[in-house]
PDB file of C-alpha atoms in Angstrom:
ATOM      1  CA  ALA K 165      83.778  94.435 104.199  1.00 60.00           C
ATOM      2  CA  GLU K 166      83.829  92.558 107.522  1.00 67.00           C
ATOM      3  CA  THR K 167      85.318  95.542 109.333  1.00 71.00           C
ATOM      4  CA  LYS K 168      85.729  94.594 112.979  1.00 77.00           C
ATOM      5  CA  LYS K 169      86.790  98.026 114.157  1.00 80.00           C
ATOM      6  CA  LEU K 170      86.970 101.604 113.064  1.00 81.00           C
ATOM      7  CA  THR K 171      90.440 103.184 113.262  1.00 89.00           C
ATOM      8  CA  GLY K 172      91.762 106.659 112.787  1.00 90.00           C
ATOM      9  CA  SER K 173      94.418 109.208 113.466  1.00 91.00           C
ATOM     10  CA  LEU K 174      94.446 112.839 114.511  1.00 90.00           C
ATOM     11  CA  LYS K 175      95.566 115.117 111.679  1.00 94.00           C
ATOM     12  CA  ASN K 176      95.398 118.515 113.351  1.00 93.00           C
ATOM     13  CA  LEU K 177      93.784 120.699 115.992  1.00 93.00           C
ATOM     14  CA  ASN K 178      92.965 124.320 115.213  1.00 93.00           C
ATOM     15  CA  ASP K 179      92.706 127.085 117.815  1.00 91.00           C
ATOM     16  CA  ASN K 180      88.945 127.409 117.235  1.00 93.00           C
ATOM     17  CA  GLY K 181      87.868 124.101 118.850  1.00 95.00           C
ATOM     18  CA  LYS K 182      87.870 122.267 115.511  1.00 97.00           C
ATOM     19  CA  GLY K 183      90.151 119.497 114.371  1.00 95.00           C
ATOM     20  CA  GLU K 184      90.494 116.889 111.647  1.00 95.00           C
ATOM     21  CA  VAL K 185      90.632 113.140 112.082  1.00 94.00           C
ATOM     22  CA  LEU K 186      91.376 110.556 109.402  1.00 95.00           C
ATOM     23  CA  ILE K 187      88.897 107.667 109.830  1.00 94.00           C
ATOM     24  CA  GLN K 188      89.487 104.242 108.262  1.00 93.00           C
ATOM     25  CA  MET K 189      86.739 101.664 107.782  1.00 89.00           C
ATOM     26  CA  ASN K 190      85.896  99.135 105.057  1.00 87.00           C
ATOM     27  CA  GLU K 191      89.267  99.631 103.402  1.00 88.00           C
ATOM     28  CA  MET K 192      88.442 103.315 102.840  1.00 91.00           C
ATOM     29  CA  GLU K 193      89.577 106.453 104.597  1.00 94.00           C
ATOM     30  CA  HIS K 194      88.108 109.941 104.851  1.00 96.00           C
ATOM     31  CA  THR K 195      89.095 113.022 106.770  1.00 96.00           C
ATOM     32  CA  VAL K 196      86.302 114.417 108.942  1.00 96.00           C
ATOM     33  CA  GLU K 197      86.070 117.587 110.981  1.00 96.00           C
ATOM     34  CA  MET K 198      85.535 117.126 114.705  1.00 96.00           C
ATOM     35  CA  ASP K 199      84.775 119.527 117.526  1.00 97.00           C
ATOM     36  CA  TYR K 200      87.087 119.300 120.513  1.00 97.00           C
ATOM     37  CA  ILE K 201      87.388 120.605 124.037  1.00 96.00           C
ATOM     38  CA  ILE K 202      90.312 120.384 126.426  1.00 94.00           C
ATOM     39  CA  GLU K 203      89.502 120.303 130.133  1.00 95.00           C
ATOM     40  CA  GLY K 204      92.573 119.985 132.341  1.00 94.00           C
ATOM     41  CA  ASP K 205      94.518 117.003 131.017  1.00 94.00           C
ATOM     42  CA  ARG K 206      91.588 115.484 129.067  1.00 95.00           C
ATOM     43  CA  ILE K 207      90.705 116.079 125.410  1.00 94.00           C
ATOM     44  CA  THR K 208      87.307 115.094 124.030  1.00 96.00           C
ATOM     45  CA  LEU K 209      86.586 115.083 120.290  1.00 96.00           C
ATOM     46  CA  SER K 210      83.155 114.491 118.761  1.00 96.00           C
ATOM     47  CA  THR K 211      81.448 114.445 115.383  1.00 95.00           C
ATOM     48  CA  VAL K 212      78.651 112.732 113.467  1.00 96.00           C
ATOM     49  CA  ILE K 213      79.555 110.697 110.384  1.00 94.00           C
ATOM     50  CA  ASP K 214      77.446 109.213 107.610  1.00 93.00           C
ATOM     51  CA  VAL K 215      78.626 105.584 107.372  1.00 89.00           C
ATOM     52  CA  ASN K 216      77.597 105.534 103.709  1.00 90.00           C
ATOM     53  CA  GLN K 217      80.825 107.452 102.963  1.00 93.00           C
ATOM     54  CA  TRP K 218      82.607 104.200 103.924  1.00 91.00           C
ATOM     55  CA  ASN K 219      80.185 101.905 102.037  1.00 89.00           C
ATOM     56  CA  ALA K 220      78.651 100.617 105.271  1.00 84.00           C
ATOM     57  CA  GLN K 221      74.958 100.716 104.294  1.00 83.00           C
ATOM     58  CA  ALA K 222      74.812  96.911 104.009  1.00 83.00           C
ATOM     59  CA  GLY K 223      75.945  96.670 107.636  1.00 81.00           C
ATOM     60  CA  ILE K 224      73.245  99.116 108.736  1.00 80.00           C
ATOM     61  CA  GLU K 225      70.621  97.086 106.846  1.00 82.00           C
ATOM     62  CA  LYS K 226      71.839  93.838 108.457  1.00 82.00           C
ATOM     63  CA  LEU K 227      71.745  95.417 111.919  1.00 80.00           C
ATOM     64  CA  ASN K 228      68.191  96.603 111.258  1.00 77.00           C
ATOM     65  CA  GLU K 229      67.173  93.053 110.277  1.00 82.00           C
ATOM     66  CA  GLU K 230      68.551  91.717 113.579  1.00 80.00           C
ATOM     67  CA  CYS K 231      66.924  94.477 115.650  1.00 80.00           C
ATOM     68  CA  TYR K 232      63.823  94.990 113.490  1.00 79.00           C
ATOM     69  CA  GLU K 233      61.213  95.140 116.262  1.00 78.00           C
ATOM     70  CA  LEU K 234      63.335  97.357 118.499  1.00 78.00           C
ATOM     71  CA  HIS K 235      63.420 100.036 115.819  1.00 73.00           C
ATOM     72  CA  MET K 236      59.742  99.828 114.834  1.00 75.00           C
ATOM     73  CA  ALA K 237      58.109 103.268 114.685  1.00 76.00           C
ATOM     74  CA  ALA K 238      54.432 104.014 115.247  1.00 79.00           C
ATOM     75  CA  ASP K 239      53.913 103.923 111.468  1.00 81.00           C
ATOM     76  CA  GLY K 240      55.057 100.270 111.370  1.00 79.00           C
ATOM     77  CA  ILE K 241      58.338 101.054 109.616  1.00 78.00           C
ATOM     78  CA  SER K 242      61.626  99.882 111.062  1.00 75.00           C
ATOM     79  CA  LYS K 243      64.634 101.906 109.965  1.00 74.00           C
ATOM     80  CA  LEU K 244      68.116 102.752 111.159  1.00 76.00           C
ATOM     81  CA  TRP K 245      69.775 105.950 110.017  1.00 80.00           C
ATOM     82  CA  PRO K 246      73.331 106.037 108.640  1.00 85.00           C
ATOM     83  CA  ASP K 247      74.335 108.890 110.967  1.00 90.00           C
ATOM     84  CA  VAL K 248      76.640 107.725 113.760  1.00 89.00           C
ATOM     85  CA  LYS K 249      77.992 109.907 116.560  1.00 93.00           C
ATOM     86  CA  ILE K 250      81.658 109.339 117.352  1.00 92.00           C
ATOM     87  CA  GLN K 251      83.209 110.575 120.565  1.00 95.00           C
ATOM     88  CA  ILE K 252      86.863 110.163 121.493  1.00 91.00           C
ATOM     89  CA  SER K 253      88.191 110.959 124.954  1.00 94.00           C
ATOM     90  CA  SER K 254      91.816 110.692 126.022  1.00 93.00           C
ATOM     91  CA  LEU K 255      94.213 111.930 128.646  1.00 94.00           C
ATOM     92  CA  LEU K 256      96.956 114.258 127.470  1.00 90.00           C
ATOM     93  CA  ASN K 257     100.544 113.452 128.387  1.00 89.00           C
ATOM     94  CA  LYS K 258     102.462 116.707 128.818  1.00 81.00           C
ATOM     95  CA  THR K 259     106.129 116.503 127.877  1.00 86.00           C
ATOM     96  CA  CYS K 260     108.516 119.437 128.066  1.00 85.00           C
ATOM     97  CA  GLU K 261     111.498 119.380 125.746  1.00 79.00           C
TER      98      GLU K 261
END
């Protein structure tokens, strides 16, 4: 769908190091669970998504065509997997009200 960037928004953070993020890509959106840690004033969230949930398999196939030899395995097969790790890191701005 000619998506130039992936966007999203934080839905919630639970006390157990888990949170939910709404991810938008290819005119679709899905909520995914992410792990998070807070260290000082920095929060880092991470998860692995399957881009097929956002109908992105054609993009993976096109990327594999462009990088065919780089992804060639010993068996002569070149393949990219649809699993993509996402990591978000941001500084927290503490405001007292």
